[in-house]
C-alpha positions as a Markdown table, in Angstrom:
| # | Residue | x | y | z |
|---|---|---|---|---|
| 1 | Unk | 109.0 | 107.4 | 83.7 |
| 2 | Unk | 112.2 | 106.6 | 85.7 |
| 3 | Unk | 113.0 | 103.6 | 83.6 |
| 4 | Unk | 112.5 | 105.4 | 80.6 |
| 5 | Unk | 114.9 | 108.2 | 81.8 |
| 6 | Unk | 117.5 | 105.5 | 82.9 |
| 7 | Unk | 117.1 | 103.9 | 79.6 |
| 8 | Unk | 118.1 | 106.9 | 77.8 |
| 9 | Unk | 121.2 | 107.4 | 80.3 |
| 10 | Unk | 122.3 | 103.9 | 79.3 |
| 11 | Unk | 121.6 | 103.9 | 75.5 |
| 12 | Unk | 123.4 | 107.4 | 75.0 |
| 13 | Unk | 126.3 | 105.9 | 77.4 |
| 14 | Unk | 126.3 | 109.4 | 79.2 |
| 15 | Unk | 128.3 | 108.1 | 82.2 |
| 16 | Unk | 131.2 | 107.3 | 80.0 |
| 17 | Unk | 130.8 | 110.8 | 77.9 |
| 18 | Unk | 132.9 | 114.1 | 78.0 |
| 19 | Unk | 131.1 | 117.0 | 78.8 |
| 20 | Unk | 132.4 | 120.5 | 78.0 |
| 21 | Unk | 132.2 | 123.3 | 80.4 |
| 22 | Unk | 130.2 | 126.2 | 78.2 |
| 23 | Unk | 132.3 | 129.0 | 80.0 |
| 24 | Unk | 135.8 | 127.4 | 80.3 |
| 25 | Unk | 135.5 | 125.1 | 77.3 |
| 26 | Unk | 137.2 | 122.5 | 79.8 |
| 27 | Unk | 136.3 | 118.9 | 79.1 |
| 28 | Unk | 134.9 | 117.1 | 82.3 |
| 29 | Unk | 134.0 | 113.5 | 82.8 |
| 30 | Unk | 130.5 | 112.6 | 83.6 |
| 31 | Unk | 129.4 | 112.7 | 87.3 |
| 32 | Unk | 125.7 | 112.2 | 88.5 |
| 33 | Unk | 125.4 | 115.8 | 89.0 |
| 34 | Unk | 126.5 | 116.5 | 85.2 |
| 35 | Unk | 124.4 | 113.7 | 84.0 |
| 36 | Unk | 121.2 | 115.0 | 85.8 |
| 37 | Unk | 121.9 | 118.6 | 84.2 |
| 38 | Unk | 122.1 | 117.1 | 80.9 |
| 39 | Unk | 118.9 | 115.1 | 81.4 |
| 40 | Unk | 116.8 | 117.9 | 82.9 |
| 41 | Unk | 118.0 | 119.9 | 79.7 |
| 42 | Unk | 117.1 | 117.7 | 77.2 |
| 43 | Unk | 114.3 | 115.2 | 78.6 |
| 44 | Unk | 112.9 | 117.5 | 81.2 |
| 45 | Unk | 109.3 | 116.3 | 80.4 |
| 46 | Unk | 110.2 | 112.7 | 81.1 |
| 47 | Unk | 111.8 | 113.7 | 84.4 |
| 48 | Unk | 108.9 | 116.1 | 85.6 |
| 49 | Unk | 106.3 | 113.5 | 84.7 |
| 50 | Unk | 108.5 | 110.6 | 86.6 |
| 51 | Unk | 109.0 | 112.8 | 89.9 |
| 52 | Unk | 105.0 | 113.8 | 89.6 |
| 53 | Unk | 104.2 | 110.2 | 89.5 |
| 54 | Unk | 106.4 | 109.3 | 92.4 |
| 55 | Unk | 104.8 | 112.1 | 94.4 |
| 56 | Unk | 101.2 | 111.2 | 93.6 |
| 57 | Unk | 102.1 | 107.1 | 94.2 |
| 58 | Unk | 103.2 | 108.5 | 97.8 |
| 59 | Unk | 100.0 | 110.4 | 98.2 |
| 60 | Unk | 97.7 | 107.8 | 97.2 |
| 61 | Unk | 99.8 | 105.3 | 99.4 |
| 62 | Unk | 99.1 | 107.3 | 102.5 |
| 63 | Unk | 95.3 | 107.4 | 101.5 |
| 64 | Unk | 95.4 | 103.6 | 101.0 |
| 65 | Unk | 96.9 | 103.4 | 104.4 |
| 66 | Unk | 94.5 | 105.9 | 105.9 |
| 67 | Unk | 91.5 | 103.5 | 104.6 |
| 68 | Unk | 93.0 | 100.4 | 105.8 |
| 69 | Unk | 93.1 | 102.2 | 109.3 |
| 70 | Unk | 89.3 | 103.0 | 108.8 |
| 71 | Unk | 88.5 | 99.4 | 107.9 |
| 72 | Unk | 90.4 | 98.2 | 111.0 |
| 73 | Unk | 88.1 | 100.4 | 113.3 |
| 74 | Unk | 85.1 | 99.6 | 111.6 |
| 75 | Unk | 84.0 | 103.1 | 110.4 |
| 76 | Unk | 83.5 | 105.3 | 107.5 |
| 77 | Unk | 85.2 | 108.8 | 107.0 |
| 78 | Unk | 81.7 | 110.5 | 108.0 |
| 79 | Unk | 81.2 | 108.5 | 111.0 |
| 80 | Unk | 84.6 | 109.3 | 112.2 |
| 81 | Unk | 84.3 | 113.1 | 112.0 |
| 82 | Unk | 80.6 | 112.3 | 113.9 |
| 83 | Unk | 82.4 | 110.2 | 116.5 |
| 84 | Unk | 85.2 | 112.9 | 117.0 |
| 85 | Unk | 82.4 | 115.5 | 117.7 |
| 86 | Unk | 80.2 | 113.3 | 120.0 |
| 87 | Unk | 83.5 | 112.5 | 122.1 |
| 88 | Unk | 84.2 | 116.2 | 122.0 |
| 89 | Unk | 81.0 | 117.0 | 123.3 |
| 90 | Unk | 80.7 | 114.4 | 125.9 |
| 91 | Unk | 84.3 | 115.3 | 127.1 |
| 92 | Unk | 83.0 | 118.9 | 127.6 |
| 93 | Unk | 79.7 | 118.0 | 129.5 |
| 94 | Unk | 81.0 | 117.4 | 132.9 |
| 95 | Unk | 77.8 | 118.4 | 134.7 |
| 96 | Unk | 75.6 | 115.7 | 133.3 |
| 97 | Unk | 78.2 | 112.9 | 133.5 |
| 98 | Unk | 79.8 | 112.9 | 130.1 |
| 99 | Unk | 83.1 | 111.3 | 131.1 |
| 100 | Unk | 80.8 | 108.2 | 132.3 |
| 101 | Unk | 78.7 | 108.3 | 129.1 |
| 102 | Unk | 82.1 | 108.5 | 127.1 |
| 103 | Unk | 83.3 | 105.4 | 128.8 |
| 104 | Unk | 79.9 | 103.6 | 127.8 |
| 105 | Unk | 80.4 | 104.8 | 124.0 |
| 106 | Unk | 80.7 | 101.7 | 122.0 |
| 107 | Unk | 80.8 | 101.5 | 118.0 |
| 108 | Unk | 78.5 | 98.5 | 117.4 |
| 109 | Unk | 79.9 | 98.0 | 113.5 |
| 110 | Unk | 83.6 | 97.6 | 115.0 |
| 111 | Unk | 83.6 | 93.6 | 115.1 |
| 112 | Unk | 87.1 | 93.3 | 115.6 |
| 113 | Unk | 90.2 | 93.8 | 113.1 |
| 114 | Unk | 90.1 | 90.6 | 111.3 |
| 115 | Unk | 86.1 | 90.2 | 111.1 |
| 116 | Unk | 86.2 | 94.1 | 109.7 |
| 117 | Unk | 88.7 | 93.3 | 107.0 |
| 118 | Unk | 86.7 | 89.9 | 106.3 |
| 119 | Unk | 83.4 | 91.8 | 105.9 |
| 120 | Unk | 85.1 | 94.5 | 103.5 |
| 121 | Unk | 87.4 | 92.3 | 101.6 |
| 122 | Unk | 85.0 | 89.0 | 101.3 |
| 123 | Unk | 81.5 | 90.6 | 101.3 |
| 124 | Unk | 78.2 | 88.7 | 101.9 |
| 125 | Unk | 76.5 | 88.2 | 98.4 |
| 126 | Unk | 73.2 | 90.1 | 99.1 |
| 127 | Unk | 71.9 | 88.9 | 95.6 |
| 128 | Unk | 72.0 | 85.4 | 96.9 |
| 129 | Unk | 70.7 | 86.0 | 100.4 |
| 130 | Unk | 67.2 | 85.5 | 100.1 |
| 131 | Unk | 67.9 | 82.5 | 97.8 |
| 132 | Unk | 70.1 | 81.0 | 100.4 |
| 133 | Unk | 67.6 | 81.8 | 103.3 |
| 134 | Unk | 64.8 | 79.9 | 101.5 |
| 135 | Unk | 66.9 | 77.1 | 100.8 |
| 136 | Unk | 68.2 | 76.8 | 104.4 |
| 137 | Unk | 64.3 | 77.0 | 105.4 |
| 138 | Unk | 63.4 | 74.3 | 103.1 |
| 139 | Unk | 66.3 | 72.0 | 104.5 |
| 140 | Unk | 65.3 | 72.8 | 108.0 |
| 141 | Unk | 61.5 | 72.0 | 107.4 |
| 142 | Unk | 62.6 | 68.7 | 105.6 |
| 143 | Unk | 65.0 | 67.9 | 108.8 |
| 144 | Unk | 62.1 | 68.9 | 111.1 |
| 145 | Unk | 60.0 | 66.4 | 109.1 |
| 146 | Unk | 62.3 | 63.7 | 109.1 |
| 147 | Unk | 62.7 | 64.2 | 113.0 |
| 148 | Unk | 59.1 | 64.2 | 113.5 |
| 149 | Unk | 58.4 | 61.1 | 111.6 |
| 150 | Unk | 61.1 | 59.5 | 113.3 |
| 151 | Unk | 60.0 | 60.3 | 116.6 |
| 152 | Unk | 56.2 | 59.4 | 115.7 |
| 153 | Unk | 57.5 | 55.8 | 114.4 |
| 154 | Unk | 59.5 | 55.5 | 117.5 |
| 155 | Unk | 56.4 | 56.2 | 119.3 |
| 156 | Unk | 54.3 | 54.0 | 117.9 |
| 157 | Unk | 56.9 | 51.1 | 118.0 |
| 158 | Unk | 57.1 | 51.7 | 121.9 |
| 159 | Unk | 53.3 | 51.5 | 122.1 |
| 160 | Unk | 53.2 | 48.3 | 119.9 |
| 161 | Unk | 55.8 | 46.8 | 122.3 |
| 162 | Unk | 54.0 | 47.7 | 125.2 |
| 163 | Unk | 50.7 | 46.0 | 123.9 |
| 164 | Unk | 52.9 | 42.8 | 123.4 |
| 165 | Unk | 54.3 | 43.0 | 126.7 |
| 166 | Unk | 51.0 | 43.4 | 128.1 |
| 167 | Unk | 49.2 | 40.6 | 126.4 |
| 168 | Unk | 52.2 | 38.2 | 127.0 |
């Protein structure tokens, strides 16, 4: 939007134009204020949409930063409001040791900033997970089978060696 408005200013060469004051009929060279007034009079919709887009962009950027904070602390908006309520209850519960309970309160989903971001932006493929578990269990069974075969063959060779040494 602002690029379109700036393109109109450059195309019409508004900063080099002479503007006439409607009251005094005096010619004035262009200033930023005069060019802005001209653009508002002729291209008001483009300026309105541009300003609206800038304001909405700032609001959405703030929303984005808020959600990055929620990821950082490992919580959702709903959980955050519930945590705040629980903390408020514990602070006000001085008779039953609420402050001690508040000190022990811990969010089990907060795994640290980097692990939280990893969990959100590089999620685990839950559809692959059962197959992966099956493949890992087969690999473990194969490894344990090889290990048991190796230990049994080693035990057999030790028995054979003991038999040779006793006979000799």
